[in-house]
XYZ file of C-alpha atoms in Angstrom:
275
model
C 0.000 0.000 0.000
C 2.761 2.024 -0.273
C 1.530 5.096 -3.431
C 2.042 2.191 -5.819
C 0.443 -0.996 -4.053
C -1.517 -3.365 -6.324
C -5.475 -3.251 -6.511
C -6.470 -7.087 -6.378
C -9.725 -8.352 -7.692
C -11.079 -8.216 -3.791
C -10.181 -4.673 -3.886
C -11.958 -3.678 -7.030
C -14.753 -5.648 -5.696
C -15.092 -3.634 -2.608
C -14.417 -0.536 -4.621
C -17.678 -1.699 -6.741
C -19.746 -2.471 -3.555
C -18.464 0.803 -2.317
C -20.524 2.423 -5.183
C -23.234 0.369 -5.041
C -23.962 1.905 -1.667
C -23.559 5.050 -2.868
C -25.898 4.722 -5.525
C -28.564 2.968 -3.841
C -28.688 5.608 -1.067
C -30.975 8.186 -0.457
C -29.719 11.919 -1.172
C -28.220 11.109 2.433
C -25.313 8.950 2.716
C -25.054 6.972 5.374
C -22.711 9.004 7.482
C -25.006 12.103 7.861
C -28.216 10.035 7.723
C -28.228 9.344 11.743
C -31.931 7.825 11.399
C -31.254 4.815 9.192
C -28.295 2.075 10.125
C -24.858 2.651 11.324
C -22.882 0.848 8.510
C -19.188 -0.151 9.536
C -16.888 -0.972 7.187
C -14.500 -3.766 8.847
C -11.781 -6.362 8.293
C -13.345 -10.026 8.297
C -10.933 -11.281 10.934
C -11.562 -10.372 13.719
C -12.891 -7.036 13.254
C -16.341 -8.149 11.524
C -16.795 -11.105 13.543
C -16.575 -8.595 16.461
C -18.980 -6.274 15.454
C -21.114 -9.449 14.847
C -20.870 -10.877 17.866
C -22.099 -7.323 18.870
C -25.490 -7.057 16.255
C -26.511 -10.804 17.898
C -25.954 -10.096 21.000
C -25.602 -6.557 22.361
C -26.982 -4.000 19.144
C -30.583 -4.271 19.771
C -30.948 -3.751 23.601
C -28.217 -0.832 23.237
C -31.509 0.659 20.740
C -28.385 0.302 17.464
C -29.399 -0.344 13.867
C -25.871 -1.849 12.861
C -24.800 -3.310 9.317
C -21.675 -4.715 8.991
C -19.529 -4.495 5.467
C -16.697 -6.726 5.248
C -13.378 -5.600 2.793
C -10.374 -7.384 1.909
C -8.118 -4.504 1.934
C -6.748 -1.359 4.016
C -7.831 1.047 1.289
C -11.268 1.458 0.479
C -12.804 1.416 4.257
C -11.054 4.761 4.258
C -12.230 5.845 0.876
C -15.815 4.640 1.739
C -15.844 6.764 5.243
C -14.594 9.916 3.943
C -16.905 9.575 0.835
C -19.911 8.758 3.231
C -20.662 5.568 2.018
C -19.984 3.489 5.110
C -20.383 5.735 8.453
C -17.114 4.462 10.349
C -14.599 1.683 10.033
C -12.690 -0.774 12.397
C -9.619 -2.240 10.827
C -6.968 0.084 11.475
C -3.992 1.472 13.677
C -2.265 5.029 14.248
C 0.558 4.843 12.463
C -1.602 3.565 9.578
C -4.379 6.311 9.253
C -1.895 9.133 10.163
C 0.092 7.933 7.062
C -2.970 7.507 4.748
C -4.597 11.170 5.674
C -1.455 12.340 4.978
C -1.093 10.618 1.702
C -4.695 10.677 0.610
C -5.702 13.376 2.314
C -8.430 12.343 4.171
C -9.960 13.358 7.277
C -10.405 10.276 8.911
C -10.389 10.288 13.015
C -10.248 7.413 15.751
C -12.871 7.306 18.121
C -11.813 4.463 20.597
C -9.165 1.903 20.831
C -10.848 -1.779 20.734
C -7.626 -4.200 20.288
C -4.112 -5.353 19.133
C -3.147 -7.987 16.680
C 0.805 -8.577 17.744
C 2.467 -9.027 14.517
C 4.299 -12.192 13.989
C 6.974 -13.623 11.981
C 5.704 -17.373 10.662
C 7.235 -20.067 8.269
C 6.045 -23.383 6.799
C 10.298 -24.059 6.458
C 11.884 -23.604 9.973
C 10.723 -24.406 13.347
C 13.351 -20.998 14.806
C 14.435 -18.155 13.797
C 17.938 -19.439 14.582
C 17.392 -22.350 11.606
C 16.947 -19.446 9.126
C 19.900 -20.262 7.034
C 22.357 -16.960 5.629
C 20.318 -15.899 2.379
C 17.065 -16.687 3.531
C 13.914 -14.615 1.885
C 11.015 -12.854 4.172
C 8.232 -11.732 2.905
C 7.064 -8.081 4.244
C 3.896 -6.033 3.709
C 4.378 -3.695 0.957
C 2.065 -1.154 2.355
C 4.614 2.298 4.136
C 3.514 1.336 8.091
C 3.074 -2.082 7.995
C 6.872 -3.152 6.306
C 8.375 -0.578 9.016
C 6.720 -2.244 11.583
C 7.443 -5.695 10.460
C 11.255 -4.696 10.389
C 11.329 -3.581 13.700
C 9.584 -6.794 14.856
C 12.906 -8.298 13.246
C 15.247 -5.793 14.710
C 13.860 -6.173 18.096
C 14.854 -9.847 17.508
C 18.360 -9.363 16.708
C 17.830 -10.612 13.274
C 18.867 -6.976 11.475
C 19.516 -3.604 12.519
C 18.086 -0.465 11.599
C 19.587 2.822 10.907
C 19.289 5.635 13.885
C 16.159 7.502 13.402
C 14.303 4.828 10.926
C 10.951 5.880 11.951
C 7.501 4.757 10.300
C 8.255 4.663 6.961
C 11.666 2.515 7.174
C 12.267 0.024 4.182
C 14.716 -2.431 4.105
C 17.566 0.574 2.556
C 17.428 1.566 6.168
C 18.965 -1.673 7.271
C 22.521 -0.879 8.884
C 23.242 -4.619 9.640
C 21.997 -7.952 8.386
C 24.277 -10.849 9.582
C 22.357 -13.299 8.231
C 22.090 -11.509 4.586
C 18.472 -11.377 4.731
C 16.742 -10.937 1.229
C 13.460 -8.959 1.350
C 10.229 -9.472 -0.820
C 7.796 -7.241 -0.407
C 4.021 -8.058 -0.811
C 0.464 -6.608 -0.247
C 0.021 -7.533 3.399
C -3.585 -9.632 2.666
C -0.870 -11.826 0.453
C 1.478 -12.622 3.197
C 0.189 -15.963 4.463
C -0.054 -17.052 0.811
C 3.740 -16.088 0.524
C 4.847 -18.619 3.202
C 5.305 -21.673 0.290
C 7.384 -19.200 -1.826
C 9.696 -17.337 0.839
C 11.448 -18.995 3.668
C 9.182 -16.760 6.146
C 6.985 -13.993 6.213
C 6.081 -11.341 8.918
C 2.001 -11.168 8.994
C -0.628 -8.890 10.279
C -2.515 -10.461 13.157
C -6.153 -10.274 11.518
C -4.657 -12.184 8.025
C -2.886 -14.770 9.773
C -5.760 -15.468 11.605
C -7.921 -15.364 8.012
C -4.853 -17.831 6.928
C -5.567 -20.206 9.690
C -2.386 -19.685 11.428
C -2.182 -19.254 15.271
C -0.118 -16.523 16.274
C -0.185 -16.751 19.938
C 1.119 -20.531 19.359
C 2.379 -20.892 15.592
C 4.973 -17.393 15.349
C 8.590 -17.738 15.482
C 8.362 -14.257 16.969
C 5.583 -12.112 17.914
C 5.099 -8.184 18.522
C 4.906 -7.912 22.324
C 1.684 -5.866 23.363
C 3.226 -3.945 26.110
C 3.641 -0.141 25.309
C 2.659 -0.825 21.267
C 0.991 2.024 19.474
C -0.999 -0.443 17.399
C -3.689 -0.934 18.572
C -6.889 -0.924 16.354
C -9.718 1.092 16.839
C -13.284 2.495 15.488
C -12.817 5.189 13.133
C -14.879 7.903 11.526
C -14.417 11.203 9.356
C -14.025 14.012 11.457
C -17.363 15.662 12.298
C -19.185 11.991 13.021
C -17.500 11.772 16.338
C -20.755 12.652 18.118
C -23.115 10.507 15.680
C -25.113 8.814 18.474
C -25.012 5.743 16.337
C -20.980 5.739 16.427
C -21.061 6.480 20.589
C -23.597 3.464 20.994
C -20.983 1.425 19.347
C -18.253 2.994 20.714
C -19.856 1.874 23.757
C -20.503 -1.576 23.243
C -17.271 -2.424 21.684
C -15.328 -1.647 24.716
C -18.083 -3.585 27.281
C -17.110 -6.498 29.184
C -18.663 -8.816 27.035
C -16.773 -7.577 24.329
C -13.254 -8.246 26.310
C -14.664 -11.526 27.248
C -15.844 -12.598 23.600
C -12.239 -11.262 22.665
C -10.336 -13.195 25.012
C -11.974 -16.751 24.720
C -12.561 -16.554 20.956
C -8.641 -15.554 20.116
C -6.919 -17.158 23.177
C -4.304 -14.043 22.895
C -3.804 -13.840 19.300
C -5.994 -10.678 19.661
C -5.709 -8.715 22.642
C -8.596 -6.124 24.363
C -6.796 -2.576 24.660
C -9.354 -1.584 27.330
């Protein structure tokens, strides 16, 4: 996702559902239309089965009308919010949206904090990170935030160094030292799991290794620790919806106890509550 990431066919699709919504709207989209149905625009894992866990069980006693919209990609549930087709989304971190309202510029905002995904580092090869042998090829998201933050997953593991002051946007040029000559591929980050039969290991984002069937609190070589990380994922609308009593119901209920609960015993720590 860095400016010249690949649209798959998943993203085109959302991109055409995306419209769709548009077009069979009212002259109200759906973020200024605080009468009809809150629709979210989410991740499938775990972000969409969260919020639908919360339409079964906790939407219609909290008096919330709320349609879910799942997308395969970390483009268009921006796009969609700030266009007022969807009226929030819940797929995202910091780092991420500050570098895509930069980029795009959007306006979109967060509105509360809901969970981390630790990052992990898997292969289908080795069983360690020691029995990565001098050459070896990782696989890292493509997209500006997410290959930064899989390199300093590595770094913190001794496996490379980075350059003083590589901040968000480091690449592998800001690699100082590699003692295992590491070779880099990078891929859109819904691809990584699919990468692991190619490359010798690949560092993937908690919600598409959990898509992938992998099981990052048990199946990682190494995994992002969640004390003091600033990635955790939250609900996010365009600026102005904050108050949207539709987004503050939901704001609400994602952060309940049953919420932490459903969290916990559903991901057994491969997804963590932030509240």
């Amino acid at each position: 996702m860095r400016n010249t990431v690949k649209i798959t066919t998943a993203v085109l699709a959302a991109g055409a559902l995306t419209l769709g919504l548009s077009a069979c709207g009212s002259d109200k989209d759906s973020a200024s239309d605080t009468s009809g149905p809150l629709i979210v625009a989410a991740s499938p894992t775990p972000h969409a089965e969260i919020l639908d866990f919360i339409k079964k069980n906790l939407a219609k006693k909290a008096g919330l009308d709320l349609e879910v919209k799942e997308f395969q990609d970390y483009i268009v549930p921006n796009t969609a919010t700030e266009d007022g087709s969807v009226g929030a989304n819940y797929f995202q971190n910091q780092p991420y949206l500050d570098d895509f309202n930069k980029k795009r510029g959007t306006h979109i905002v967060p509105v509360v904090t809901v969970h981390l995904e630790p990052l992990g580092l898997y292969s289908h090869k080795v069983k360690s990170v020691d029995a990565l042998k001098s050459g070896a090829t990782v696989a890292v998201p493509n997209d500006a935030v997410n290959e930064a933050r899989a390199l300093k997953l590595l770094a913190s593991k001794g496996l490379i160094t980075l350059k003083d002051g590589a901040g968000t946007e480091a690449t592998p040029q800001d690699i100082s030292k590699n003692p295992k000559n590491l070779k880099f591929k990078e891929v859109e980050a819904a691809q990584t799991p699919r990468s692991l039969d190619d490359v010798d290991a690949a560092v993937v984002n908690g919600n598409y290794a959990i898509s992938a069937g992998l099981k990052p609190a048990e199946e990682a070589l190494v995994l992002e620790s969640a004390k003091n990380n600033p990635y955790g994922n939250f609900l996010a609308v365009k600026k102005g919806n904050e108050n949207d009593p539709r987004v503050k119901k939901l704001a609400k209920l994602l952060t309940s106890p049953e919420v932490k609960k459903f969290i916990e015993d559903k991901y057994a720590g491969s997804v963590i509550p932030s509240f």
